[in-house]
Amino acid sequence: MKAFEYNTNPGRVVFGSGSIKKLPEEVKRLNKSKPLLLSTPQQAEQVKALEPILKNASITPAGLYSNATMHTPTHVTDEALVYANKCGADCVISFGGGSTTGLGKAISIRTGLEHISIPTTYAGSEMTPILGETAEGKKTTRSDPKILPGTVIYDVDFTMTLPESLSATSGVNAIAHAVEALYARNTNPIMNLLALEGTKALAESLPIIVNSPRDQDARSKAQYGAWLCAMCLGSVGMSLHHKLCHTLGGSFNMPHAETHTIVLPHAIAYNAPKIPETMKKLADVLPESDGDAIKGLNVLLTKLKVKRGLKDFGMKEEDVDKAAEIAVGNPYWNPRDIEKEPLRETIRRCWAGEEAKADL
């Protein structure tokens, strides 16, 4: 066996239907009493369900900040910090997907406030010590153990009304975390186990959710898979897939989960010649792959009925060249050298919504 290093990220997980009832216990465990609730505008009403749970345990929320936005713009974080200081919050509770979790992380790392995360999608940001922030049209990322939320409560009940389309894209977003972990420069056998188990759980459960969104067993399995996949992202490095997604999201304002969904099979196809072992492992956990991981991903995305082209979200064809220029600048480590022309064609295929194929 090859030598490797393994670092685990500290964090507490409370998993299961109804586990939200343990939220007051988790706040008190941290010796806190005035949590600031965070959400997006779309989930401002849903997050209010936490208030009676806290108040019944003699915990009064300091307030609710409901302007969380995708890609964590720094000006939104600045506004939230002013509000947190004004209301005297002593910890933050993020409720929602990656946008809200990202805001919770940004506040926590800037202030030192404890962060409890309650995910309602499968994006996985809650399990990573990584913060991606956008300022002046560019998204940058940094990693620090202090960014990781201290406690994560996975209550499947809050995912039951997640729309089928968002369930699909946030689930594939999670798979993307795992796939890159399989061939990361600092991968290791433990991460490989988590990545393959997480990918398998999501690939099996997401098609069921799309057709039967109230299937609690499938929802729970997807949440479990997303947790494992996110642990991978938080423990090893990122490569081409995430570089492209950060470029497209930060510079062209493409929606986060949808962009990951579109890019994933194309990024794998670009790297395929250099990662034959990874391709075999991935094919083994993707239904109907017939031994071909790219085919397995294409089949999965077809089953999930997701949009496949960046043009569907407003990206213009003339933006392809600009995206390629940005992506080749300061590239992340990648198993295949970043070559501008093949990369440009990869981005063009993502823009056009073509099926992925390993021919570049």
Coordinates of C-alpha atoms in Angstrom, one line a residue:
M1 CA 0.0 0.0 0.0
K2 CA 1.2 3.5 -0.8
A3 CA 2.2 5.8 2.0
F4 CA -0.3 8.5 2.8
E5 CA -1.4 11.1 5.4
Y6 CA -4.8 11.4 6.9
N7 CA -6.2 14.4 8.7
T8 CA -9.7 14.4 10.1
N9 CA -11.7 17.5 10.7
P10 CA -13.2 17.9 14.2
G11 CA -17.0 18.3 14.3
R12 CA -20.1 17.0 15.9
V13 CA -23.0 15.4 13.9
V14 CA -26.5 14.8 15.1
F15 CA -28.3 12.7 12.4
G16 CA -31.9 11.5 12.1
S17 CA -35.6 12.4 11.7
G18 CA -36.7 14.7 14.4
S19 CA -33.1 15.6 15.5
I20 CA -34.0 19.3 15.3
K21 CA -35.5 18.8 18.8
K22 CA -32.0 18.5 20.1
L23 CA -31.1 22.0 18.9
P24 CA -31.5 23.7 22.3
E25 CA -29.3 21.0 23.9
E26 CA -26.6 21.8 21.3
V27 CA -26.8 25.5 22.0
K28 CA -26.6 25.0 25.8
R29 CA -23.7 22.5 25.3
L30 CA -21.8 25.4 23.8
N31 CA -22.8 27.6 26.8
K32 CA -24.6 30.0 24.5
S33 CA -28.0 31.7 24.9
K34 CA -28.5 34.3 22.1
P35 CA -28.2 32.6 18.7
L36 CA -28.5 34.6 15.5
L37 CA -30.6 32.7 12.9
L38 CA -29.5 32.8 9.3
S39 CA -31.3 32.0 6.1
T40 CA -31.9 33.1 2.5
P41 CA -35.0 35.3 1.8
Q42 CA -36.7 32.2 0.3
Q43 CA -36.4 30.3 3.6
A44 CA -37.1 33.1 6.0
E45 CA -40.5 31.6 7.0
Q46 CA -39.2 28.1 7.3
V47 CA -36.4 29.0 9.6
K48 CA -38.9 30.6 12.0
A49 CA -39.9 27.0 12.9
L50 CA -36.8 27.0 15.1
E51 CA -37.9 29.8 17.3
P52 CA -40.5 27.9 19.4
I53 CA -38.1 25.0 19.7
L54 CA -35.5 27.3 21.2
K55 CA -38.0 29.4 23.3
N56 CA -39.5 26.3 24.9
A57 CA -36.0 25.6 26.2
S58 CA -35.7 29.2 27.5
I59 CA -33.4 30.3 24.6
T60 CA -34.4 33.5 22.9
P61 CA -32.9 34.0 19.4
A62 CA -31.0 37.3 19.1
G63 CA -32.6 37.9 15.7
L64 CA -33.0 36.6 12.2
Y65 CA -30.8 37.7 9.2
S66 CA -32.4 36.4 6.0
N67 CA -30.3 37.9 3.2
A68 CA -27.9 35.0 2.6
T69 CA -26.9 34.9 -1.0
M70 CA -25.1 32.4 -3.2
H71 CA -21.3 32.7 -3.6
T72 CA -21.1 34.5 -0.2
P73 CA -20.6 38.1 -1.4
T74 CA -18.4 40.0 1.1
H75 CA -20.8 43.0 1.2
V76 CA -23.6 40.7 2.5
T77 CA -21.3 39.3 5.2
D78 CA -20.4 42.8 6.2
E79 CA -24.1 43.7 6.6
A80 CA -24.8 40.5 8.6
L81 CA -21.9 41.3 10.9
V82 CA -23.3 44.7 11.7
Y83 CA -26.6 43.1 12.5
A84 CA -25.0 40.4 14.7
N85 CA -23.2 43.0 16.7
K86 CA -26.3 45.2 17.0
C87 CA -28.4 42.3 18.4
G88 CA -25.7 40.9 20.7
A89 CA -25.6 37.4 19.2
D90 CA -23.3 34.9 20.9
C91 CA -23.5 32.2 18.2
V92 CA -25.0 31.6 14.8
I93 CA -27.4 29.0 13.5
S94 CA -27.4 28.6 9.7
F95 CA -30.5 27.0 8.2
G96 CA -30.5 26.1 4.5
G97 CA -28.1 25.2 1.7
G98 CA -24.6 26.3 0.7
S99 CA -25.5 30.0 0.6
T100 CA -26.6 30.2 4.2
T101 CA -23.9 27.8 5.5
G102 CA -21.3 30.0 3.7
L103 CA -22.6 33.1 5.4
G104 CA -22.5 31.3 8.8
K105 CA -18.9 30.3 8.1
A106 CA -17.9 33.8 7.1
I107 CA -19.4 35.3 10.2
S108 CA -17.8 32.6 12.4
I109 CA -14.3 32.9 11.0
R110 CA -14.4 36.7 11.3
T111 CA -15.8 36.9 14.8
G112 CA -15.0 33.6 16.5
L113 CA -18.7 32.9 17.1
E114 CA -19.7 29.3 17.4
H115 CA -21.6 28.0 14.3
I116 CA -24.4 25.4 14.3
S117 CA -25.4 24.3 10.8
I118 CA -28.8 22.8 9.9
P119 CA -28.5 21.8 6.2
T120 CA -31.7 21.6 4.1
T121 CA -30.0 20.6 0.8
Y122 CA -27.3 18.1 -0.1
A123 CA -24.6 20.7 -1.0
G124 CA -22.3 19.6 1.8
S125 CA -20.7 23.0 2.7
E126 CA -21.4 22.2 6.4
M127 CA -18.8 19.5 6.5
T128 CA -15.9 21.5 5.0
P129 CA -13.3 23.9 6.5
I130 CA -13.5 25.8 3.2
L131 CA -15.0 29.2 2.6
G132 CA -15.6 30.6 -0.9
E133 CA -16.3 34.4 -1.0
T134 CA -17.0 36.7 -3.9
A135 CA -15.8 40.3 -4.2
E136 CA -15.6 42.5 -7.2
G137 CA -16.7 39.7 -9.5
K138 CA -14.1 37.1 -8.5
K139 CA -14.6 34.2 -6.1
T140 CA -11.7 33.1 -3.9
T141 CA -11.4 30.3 -1.5
R142 CA -9.5 29.6 1.7
S143 CA -9.3 26.8 4.1
D144 CA -8.9 26.9 7.9
P145 CA -10.1 24.4 10.5
K146 CA -11.8 27.3 12.3
I147 CA -14.2 27.7 9.3
L148 CA -15.8 24.3 9.9
P149 CA -19.1 24.5 11.8
G150 CA -18.8 23.0 15.3
T151 CA -22.1 21.1 15.1
V152 CA -24.2 19.9 12.2
I153 CA -27.8 18.7 12.7
Y154 CA -29.0 16.5 9.8
D155 CA -32.8 16.3 10.1
V156 CA -34.3 14.6 7.1
D157 CA -37.6 16.2 7.8
F158 CA -36.3 19.6 6.6
T159 CA -35.4 18.1 3.2
M160 CA -38.8 16.6 2.5
T161 CA -40.1 19.7 0.7
L162 CA -36.9 20.4 -1.2
P163 CA -38.0 20.7 -4.9
E164 CA -37.1 17.7 -7.0
S165 CA -34.9 19.8 -9.3
L166 CA -32.9 21.3 -6.5
S167 CA -32.6 17.9 -4.8
A168 CA -31.1 16.6 -8.0
T169 CA -28.6 19.4 -8.5
S170 CA -27.5 19.7 -4.9
G171 CA -27.1 15.9 -4.8
V172 CA -24.9 15.9 -7.9
N173 CA -23.0 18.8 -6.4
A174 CA -22.2 16.5 -3.4
I175 CA -21.1 13.7 -5.8
A176 CA -18.6 16.2 -7.3
H177 CA -17.0 16.6 -4.0
A178 CA -16.4 12.9 -3.7
V179 CA -15.3 12.3 -7.3
E180 CA -12.4 14.8 -7.0
A181 CA -11.3 13.3 -3.7
L182 CA -10.8 10.0 -5.6
Y183 CA -7.9 11.4 -7.6
A184 CA -6.8 14.4 -5.4
R185 CA -3.0 14.7 -5.0
N186 CA -3.4 14.0 -1.3
T187 CA -6.1 11.3 -1.5
N188 CA -5.9 8.3 0.8
P189 CA -7.7 5.0 1.3
I190 CA -10.1 6.4 4.0
M191 CA -11.3 9.2 1.7
N192 CA -11.7 6.7 -1.1
L193 CA -14.1 4.6 1.0
L194 CA -16.1 7.6 2.0
A195 CA -16.2 9.0 -1.5
L196 CA -17.4 5.7 -3.1
E197 CA -20.0 5.0 -0.4
G198 CA -21.3 8.6 -0.6
T199 CA -21.5 8.5 -4.4
K200 CA -23.2 5.2 -4.4
A201 CA -25.8 6.3 -1.8
L202 CA -26.6 9.5 -3.9
A203 CA -26.6 7.8 -7.3
E204 CA -29.2 5.3 -6.0
S205 CA -31.4 7.7 -4.0
L206 CA -31.6 10.8 -6.2
P207 CA -33.6 9.1 -9.1
I208 CA -36.1 7.9 -6.5
I209 CA -36.4 11.4 -5.0
V210 CA -37.0 12.9 -8.4
N211 CA -39.9 10.5 -9.0
S212 CA -41.1 10.1 -5.4
P213 CA -40.1 13.3 -3.6
R214 CA -41.8 12.3 -0.3
D215 CA -39.9 9.0 0.0
Q216 CA -38.3 9.5 3.4
D217 CA -35.9 6.5 3.1
A218 CA -34.5 7.9 -0.1
R219 CA -34.2 11.4 1.4
S220 CA -32.4 10.0 4.4
K221 CA -30.0 8.0 2.2
A222 CA -29.3 11.0 0.1
Q223 CA -28.5 13.1 3.2
Y224 CA -26.2 10.4 4.5
G225 CA -24.5 10.3 1.1
A226 CA -24.1 14.0 1.0
W227 CA -22.5 14.0 4.4
L228 CA -19.9 11.5 3.4
C229 CA -19.2 13.3 0.1
A230 CA -18.7 16.6 1.9
M231 CA -16.3 15.1 4.3
C232 CA -14.1 14.2 1.3
L233 CA -14.1 17.8 0.1
G234 CA -13.1 19.0 3.5
S235 CA -10.2 16.6 3.8
V236 CA -8.3 16.7 0.5
G237 CA -7.5 19.1 -2.2
M238 CA -9.6 20.4 -5.1
S239 CA -8.8 20.1 -8.9
L240 CA -10.2 21.1 -12.3
H241 CA -13.8 20.6 -11.5
H242 CA -13.9 23.0 -8.6
K243 CA -11.7 25.5 -10.4
L244 CA -14.1 25.6 -13.3
C245 CA -17.1 25.9 -11.0
H246 CA -15.5 28.7 -9.0
T247 CA -14.7 30.5 -12.2
L248 CA -18.2 30.2 -13.6
G249 CA -19.9 31.0 -10.3
G250 CA -17.7 33.9 -9.2
S251 CA -17.2 35.6 -12.6
F252 CA -20.4 34.8 -14.4
N253 CA -22.8 34.4 -11.5
M254 CA -23.8 30.9 -12.6
P255 CA -26.0 29.1 -10.0
H256 CA -23.9 27.0 -7.7
A257 CA -25.4 23.5 -7.6
E258 CA -26.6 23.7 -11.3
T259 CA -23.1 24.6 -12.4
H260 CA -21.5 21.7 -10.5
T261 CA -24.1 19.4 -12.1
I262 CA -23.3 20.6 -15.6
V263 CA -19.5 20.6 -15.2
L264 CA -19.0 17.3 -13.4
P265 CA -19.1 14.8 -16.3
H266 CA -17.1 17.1 -18.5
A267 CA -14.3 17.6 -15.9
I268 CA -14.1 13.8 -15.4
A269 CA -13.9 13.3 -19.2
Y270 CA -11.1 15.9 -19.4
N271 CA -9.1 14.0 -16.7
A272 CA -10.1 10.4 -17.8
P273 CA -6.9 9.6 -19.7
K274 CA -4.8 10.2 -16.5
I275 CA -7.0 8.5 -13.9
P276 CA -7.9 5.0 -15.2
E277 CA -8.1 3.5 -11.7
T278 CA -10.5 6.2 -10.5
M279 CA -12.7 5.8 -13.6
K280 CA -13.0 2.0 -12.8
K281 CA -13.9 2.6 -9.1
L282 CA -16.4 5.3 -10.1
A283 CA -18.0 3.1 -12.7
D284 CA -18.5 0.3 -10.1
V285 CA -20.8 2.5 -7.9
L286 CA -22.8 4.2 -10.7
P287 CA -25.9 2.3 -11.8
E288 CA -26.1 1.4 -15.5
S289 CA -22.5 2.5 -16.2
D290 CA -21.6 -0.7 -18.0
G291 CA -18.0 -0.2 -16.7
D292 CA -17.9 3.4 -18.1
A293 CA -18.0 6.1 -15.5
I294 CA -18.7 8.9 -18.0
K295 CA -21.7 6.9 -19.4
G296 CA -22.8 6.3 -15.8
L297 CA -22.8 10.0 -15.1
N298 CA -24.6 10.8 -18.3
V299 CA -27.3 8.3 -17.6
L300 CA -27.7 9.6 -14.0
L301 CA -28.1 13.2 -15.2
T302 CA -30.7 12.1 -17.8
K303 CA -32.7 10.3 -15.1
L304 CA -32.6 13.4 -12.9
K305 CA -34.0 15.5 -15.7
V306 CA -31.6 18.4 -15.0
K307 CA -30.6 21.1 -17.4
R308 CA -27.2 20.3 -19.0
G309 CA -26.2 23.7 -20.5
L310 CA -24.8 26.8 -18.9
K311 CA -26.6 28.7 -21.7
D312 CA -29.8 27.7 -20.0
F313 CA -28.7 30.0 -17.1
G314 CA -27.8 33.0 -19.1
M315 CA -24.1 32.4 -20.0
K316 CA -23.3 33.8 -23.4
E317 CA -21.2 31.9 -26.0
E318 CA -18.7 34.7 -26.1
D319 CA -18.1 34.2 -22.4
V320 CA -16.5 30.8 -23.1
D321 CA -13.1 32.4 -24.1
K322 CA -13.1 34.6 -21.0
A323 CA -13.9 31.7 -18.7
A324 CA -11.0 29.7 -20.2
E325 CA -8.6 32.6 -19.7
I326 CA -9.6 32.8 -16.0
A327 CA -9.5 29.1 -15.4
V328 CA -6.0 28.6 -16.8
G329 CA -4.7 31.5 -14.5
N330 CA -3.5 30.2 -11.2
P331 CA -4.9 26.7 -11.8
Y332 CA -5.5 24.2 -9.0
W333 CA -3.4 21.0 -9.1
N334 CA -4.9 18.5 -11.5
P335 CA -3.9 15.0 -12.7
R336 CA -3.8 16.2 -16.3
D337 CA -2.0 19.4 -17.3
I338 CA -4.3 22.3 -17.9
E339 CA -4.2 23.0 -21.6
K340 CA -6.0 26.0 -22.9
E341 CA -7.6 24.6 -26.1
P342 CA -8.9 21.3 -24.6
L343 CA -10.1 23.3 -21.6
R344 CA -11.9 25.8 -23.8
E345 CA -13.6 23.0 -25.6
T346 CA -14.6 21.5 -22.3
I347 CA -16.2 24.8 -21.2
R348 CA -17.9 25.2 -24.6
R349 CA -19.5 21.7 -24.2
C350 CA -20.7 22.8 -20.7
W351 CA -22.1 25.9 -22.2
A352 CA -23.9 24.1 -25.1
G353 CA -25.3 21.3 -22.8
E354 CA -23.7 18.4 -24.8
E355 CA -23.1 15.0 -23.3
A356 CA -19.7 14.4 -21.9
K357 CA -17.2 12.3 -23.8
A358 CA -13.5 11.6 -23.3
D359 CA -12.1 12.6 -26.6
L360 CA -10.0 15.7 -25.9

